[in-house]
Coordinates of C-alpha atoms in Angstrom, one line a residue:
M24 CA 169.4 139.3 -146.5
R25 CA 171.0 136.8 -143.7
I26 CA 169.9 132.8 -144.2
N27 CA 169.3 130.4 -141.1
R28 CA 171.3 127.6 -142.5
G29 CA 170.2 125.8 -139.0
A30 CA 167.3 125.3 -139.2
R31 CA 167.3 122.7 -141.9
R32 CA 169.2 120.2 -139.5
N33 CA 166.5 120.8 -136.8
K34 CA 163.4 120.1 -138.0
R35 CA 162.3 116.7 -137.3
L36 CA 162.1 114.1 -139.9
K37 CA 159.2 112.1 -140.0
E38 CA 159.2 108.2 -139.3
P39 CA 158.7 106.3 -142.7
F40 CA 154.9 105.2 -142.4
L41 CA 156.1 101.2 -143.6
R42 CA 158.0 101.7 -140.2
R43 CA 154.9 102.8 -137.8
A44 CA 152.8 100.5 -139.1
K45 CA 154.8 97.4 -138.3
R46 CA 155.2 98.8 -134.9
F47 CA 151.8 99.3 -134.7
F48 CA 150.6 95.8 -135.7
A49 CA 153.0 94.5 -133.2
C50 CA 151.8 96.3 -130.2
Y51 CA 147.8 95.1 -131.4
L52 CA 149.5 91.4 -131.8
K53 CA 151.2 91.4 -128.2
L54 CA 147.4 93.0 -126.5
T55 CA 145.1 90.4 -128.5
L56 CA 147.7 87.6 -127.0
V57 CA 147.4 88.5 -123.5
I58 CA 143.7 88.8 -123.4
L59 CA 143.4 86.0 -125.4
A60 CA 145.3 83.8 -123.2
V61 CA 143.6 84.7 -119.7
P62 CA 140.5 82.9 -121.0
L63 CA 143.1 80.2 -122.4
A64 CA 144.2 79.6 -119.0
G65 CA 140.9 79.8 -117.1
I66 CA 139.7 77.2 -119.4
S67 CA 142.4 75.2 -119.1
G68 CA 142.8 75.5 -115.5
F69 CA 138.7 74.1 -115.5
L70 CA 139.3 71.3 -117.4
A71 CA 142.3 70.2 -114.9
Y72 CA 140.5 70.7 -112.5
R73 CA 137.9 69.4 -113.6
E74 CA 139.8 66.3 -114.8
V75 CA 141.8 65.9 -111.0
T76 CA 138.0 66.0 -109.2
T77 CA 136.5 63.1 -111.4
T78 CA 139.5 60.5 -112.0
K79 CA 138.5 57.4 -110.5
Y80 CA 142.0 56.8 -109.6
L81 CA 141.4 59.6 -106.5
A82 CA 137.8 57.9 -105.6
V83 CA 136.5 57.3 -101.9
T84 CA 137.6 53.7 -100.9
S85 CA 137.5 54.0 -97.3
V86 CA 136.3 56.2 -94.6
K87 CA 137.7 55.7 -91.2
I88 CA 134.2 57.2 -88.4
T89 CA 136.4 57.7 -84.7
G90 CA 133.8 58.9 -81.7
A91 CA 130.5 57.7 -82.9
N92 CA 129.1 56.4 -80.1
H93 CA 125.1 57.5 -79.7
A94 CA 125.1 58.6 -83.6
S95 CA 125.9 55.4 -85.4
K96 CA 128.8 55.0 -88.5
K97 CA 126.0 54.9 -91.2
E98 CA 124.1 58.5 -89.4
V99 CA 127.6 59.8 -89.6
L100 CA 128.4 59.3 -93.0
E101 CA 124.6 60.2 -93.9
A102 CA 125.5 63.9 -92.3
S103 CA 128.6 64.3 -93.5
G104 CA 127.5 63.8 -97.6
I105 CA 130.4 62.3 -98.5
G106 CA 129.7 58.8 -100.4
A107 CA 132.1 55.8 -101.2
G108 CA 133.5 56.3 -104.9
Q109 CA 133.9 59.8 -105.0
N110 CA 136.4 61.9 -105.7
I111 CA 138.5 62.4 -102.5
L112 CA 138.8 66.3 -104.1
S113 CA 135.1 66.9 -105.4
F114 CA 133.8 68.0 -101.3
S115 CA 134.6 70.9 -98.6
V116 CA 136.1 69.9 -95.9
K117 CA 134.4 72.6 -93.9
G118 CA 131.3 72.1 -95.9
A119 CA 131.5 68.5 -94.6
E120 CA 132.5 69.2 -91.4
E121 CA 129.5 71.6 -91.2
K122 CA 127.0 69.6 -92.3
L123 CA 127.8 66.8 -89.4
K124 CA 127.0 69.3 -86.8
K125 CA 123.6 69.6 -87.9
S126 CA 123.5 66.0 -86.7
P127 CA 122.0 66.1 -83.3
W128 CA 124.6 63.9 -81.6
I129 CA 127.5 65.6 -82.8
F130 CA 129.0 68.6 -80.9
S131 CA 132.1 69.4 -82.8
A132 CA 133.3 67.4 -86.3
S133 CA 137.0 67.3 -87.9
V134 CA 137.2 65.8 -91.8
K135 CA 140.3 65.2 -93.2
R136 CA 142.1 63.8 -96.8
R137 CA 144.4 60.8 -97.0
Y138 CA 145.8 60.8 -100.1
P139 CA 144.3 59.0 -102.6
G140 CA 141.4 57.5 -100.7
T141 CA 141.0 57.7 -97.8
V142 CA 138.9 60.4 -95.5
D143 CA 139.1 60.4 -91.7
I144 CA 136.0 61.9 -89.3
L145 CA 137.0 62.5 -86.1
I146 CA 133.3 63.6 -83.9
Q147 CA 132.9 64.7 -80.7
E148 CA 129.4 63.5 -78.9
R149 CA 127.1 65.8 -76.6
V150 CA 127.3 64.2 -73.5
P151 CA 123.8 63.8 -72.0
A152 CA 122.8 64.9 -68.5
A153 CA 119.7 65.4 -68.1
I154 CA 115.9 64.4 -69.7
V155 CA 113.9 67.6 -70.0
R156 CA 110.2 67.6 -69.4
M157 CA 109.1 70.8 -71.7
D158 CA 106.5 69.9 -74.1
G159 CA 107.6 66.4 -74.4
L160 CA 111.0 65.0 -73.3
F161 CA 114.0 66.3 -74.8
L162 CA 117.4 65.8 -73.7
M163 CA 120.0 68.1 -72.0
D164 CA 124.1 68.0 -72.6
V165 CA 126.5 68.8 -69.7
N166 CA 126.6 72.7 -71.1
G167 CA 122.7 73.0 -70.8
A168 CA 121.8 73.0 -74.7
I169 CA 118.4 71.2 -75.3
F170 CA 119.6 69.2 -78.5
K171 CA 116.8 66.7 -79.5
K172 CA 113.5 65.0 -78.5
A173 CA 113.9 62.3 -76.2
S174 CA 113.2 58.8 -78.1
H175 CA 113.1 54.8 -77.1
E176 CA 115.9 54.5 -78.7
D177 CA 117.5 57.2 -76.0
A178 CA 116.6 55.4 -72.9
M179 CA 119.2 56.4 -70.2
D180 CA 119.1 56.2 -66.8
L181 CA 119.3 60.5 -65.9
P182 CA 117.7 62.7 -64.0
V183 CA 114.6 64.7 -65.5
I184 CA 113.7 68.3 -65.2
T185 CA 110.8 69.7 -64.5
G186 CA 109.5 73.6 -64.0
L187 CA 111.9 74.4 -67.3
N188 CA 109.8 77.6 -69.3
T189 CA 110.6 80.6 -71.0
D190 CA 111.0 82.5 -67.3
F191 CA 114.1 79.8 -66.4
M192 CA 115.5 80.4 -70.2
R193 CA 115.1 84.6 -69.7
S194 CA 117.3 84.6 -65.9
G195 CA 121.0 84.1 -66.6
G196 CA 121.4 83.9 -62.6
L197 CA 118.6 80.5 -62.6
Q198 CA 120.6 79.2 -65.5
E199 CA 124.0 80.1 -64.0
G200 CA 123.4 77.8 -60.8
F201 CA 121.0 74.9 -62.8
M202 CA 124.7 74.1 -64.2
E203 CA 126.3 74.6 -61.2
L204 CA 123.5 72.0 -59.5
L205 CA 124.1 69.8 -62.5
G206 CA 127.8 70.0 -62.2
V207 CA 127.9 68.9 -58.5
L208 CA 125.9 66.1 -59.1
R209 CA 127.6 64.7 -62.2
T210 CA 131.1 65.0 -60.4
R211 CA 131.2 64.2 -57.1
K212 CA 131.0 60.6 -54.8
G213 CA 128.5 60.0 -52.4
F214 CA 124.8 61.5 -53.0
N215 CA 125.3 62.4 -57.2
A216 CA 123.4 62.4 -60.5
Q217 CA 122.8 58.3 -60.3
A218 CA 120.8 58.9 -57.3
V219 CA 118.5 61.9 -58.3
S220 CA 115.1 61.0 -59.7
E221 CA 114.5 64.6 -60.9
I222 CA 115.0 68.5 -60.1
H223 CA 112.8 70.8 -59.9
I224 CA 113.5 74.5 -61.0
D225 CA 111.6 76.9 -58.9
P226 CA 112.1 80.9 -60.3
V227 CA 111.3 82.4 -56.7
Y228 CA 112.6 79.2 -54.2
G229 CA 115.5 78.2 -56.7
F230 CA 116.2 74.3 -56.7
S231 CA 114.7 71.3 -55.7
I232 CA 116.1 67.5 -56.2
Y233 CA 114.1 64.6 -55.4
T234 CA 115.7 61.0 -54.5
L235 CA 115.9 57.5 -56.7
E236 CA 115.3 56.2 -53.4
D237 CA 112.4 56.7 -51.7
G238 CA 111.0 59.9 -53.3
V239 CA 112.2 62.8 -50.5
R240 CA 112.5 66.3 -52.3
L241 CA 115.3 68.3 -50.9
D242 CA 114.8 71.9 -51.0
V243 CA 118.9 73.1 -51.7
G244 CA 117.3 76.6 -53.2
M245 CA 120.4 78.8 -55.0
G246 CA 124.2 77.9 -54.6
N247 CA 126.5 76.5 -51.7
F248 CA 125.8 73.0 -53.3
E249 CA 128.3 71.1 -51.9
E250 CA 127.7 72.5 -48.3
K251 CA 124.2 71.4 -48.6
L252 CA 124.6 67.9 -50.0
I253 CA 127.2 67.0 -47.4
N254 CA 124.7 68.2 -44.8
F255 CA 121.9 66.0 -46.2
E256 CA 124.3 63.2 -46.2
R257 CA 125.1 64.2 -42.2
V258 CA 121.4 63.4 -41.9
A259 CA 121.0 60.4 -43.7
G260 CA 123.6 58.8 -42.1
S261 CA 122.9 59.3 -38.8
R262 CA 119.6 57.4 -40.1
G263 CA 121.5 54.7 -41.4
G264 CA 121.0 56.3 -44.9
V265 CA 117.3 55.1 -44.4
L266 CA 115.3 57.6 -46.2
Q267 CA 112.1 55.9 -45.4
G268 CA 109.5 58.3 -43.7
I269 CA 111.0 61.6 -44.7
E270 CA 108.9 63.4 -47.1
T271 CA 110.9 67.3 -47.8
M272 CA 114.2 67.8 -46.1
D273 CA 114.8 72.1 -46.6
L274 CA 118.9 72.7 -46.8
T275 CA 118.6 75.9 -47.6
R276 CA 119.7 76.8 -44.5
S277 CA 123.0 75.1 -44.1
P278 CA 124.6 73.9 -41.8
E279 CA 121.0 73.7 -40.6
A280 CA 118.2 71.1 -42.3
I281 CA 114.9 70.7 -41.6
V282 CA 113.4 67.4 -41.9
R283 CA 109.8 67.0 -42.1
F284 CA 107.9 63.2 -41.9
K285 CA 105.4 61.5 -44.0
S286 CA 102.4 62.1 -41.6
K287 CA 101.2 58.6 -42.1
V288 CA 104.6 57.8 -40.4
L289 CA 104.2 59.8 -37.5
K290 CA 100.3 58.6 -36.7
E291 CA 101.4 54.6 -37.1
G292 CA 104.3 56.0 -34.8
G293 CA 107.1 54.4 -37.7
A294 CA 111.1 55.0 -36.9
I295 CA 112.3 58.0 -37.3

């Protein structure tokens, strides 16, 4: 009978129990420490954050506001939600900027921290361009946005917009034409927005301008506003700049100008 002597040598020896137990508990201890370290790190971070955001050494001692004209500095400060003595890290810069933009007069806002205790607020206010008459009086900015109800504190020498309704809001062409007319009146020399008392919007016939002097109605229709206003200045210049006696002037057929005089002046033989 043949005996396989190598069988005993190839047999795997079982690791002693104590060694296996020691290795198991070592792994278990490492895992436990890792699990415990995560919440401990979170707690430590929270405590550190709370300490930094509440320390009096980072209290807001100065808030510098730039760009406030119509809105008072007090209103800007209240709108930002930032107060003196507040920790400079306790508020969100983006959140403060969003709060500021909810204020009617503020178009854009930038908030910056300057450590240890200064906050800089830079705002860009809306530029009022007209007073809109709808269900009350409202202010419109140069971008065509109606941003607040007009009050006695907002007393301004601005043209009044009439005829603005839902049809105007739905018509992109009317809106574009109106913004073009408003832009021309705001930027041109000679006859400009300061000489205008009212702009009337008609969805069919376009725009009419009422002069501040003598209340003459200038029908300018749609488009080519600069050319039409130059034509008006030419007609007014031929009369020495005197508009008295004129009721309306149709400038829609530029370079022609159809002038309609007040009937009372015609009957009395007034100077025309």
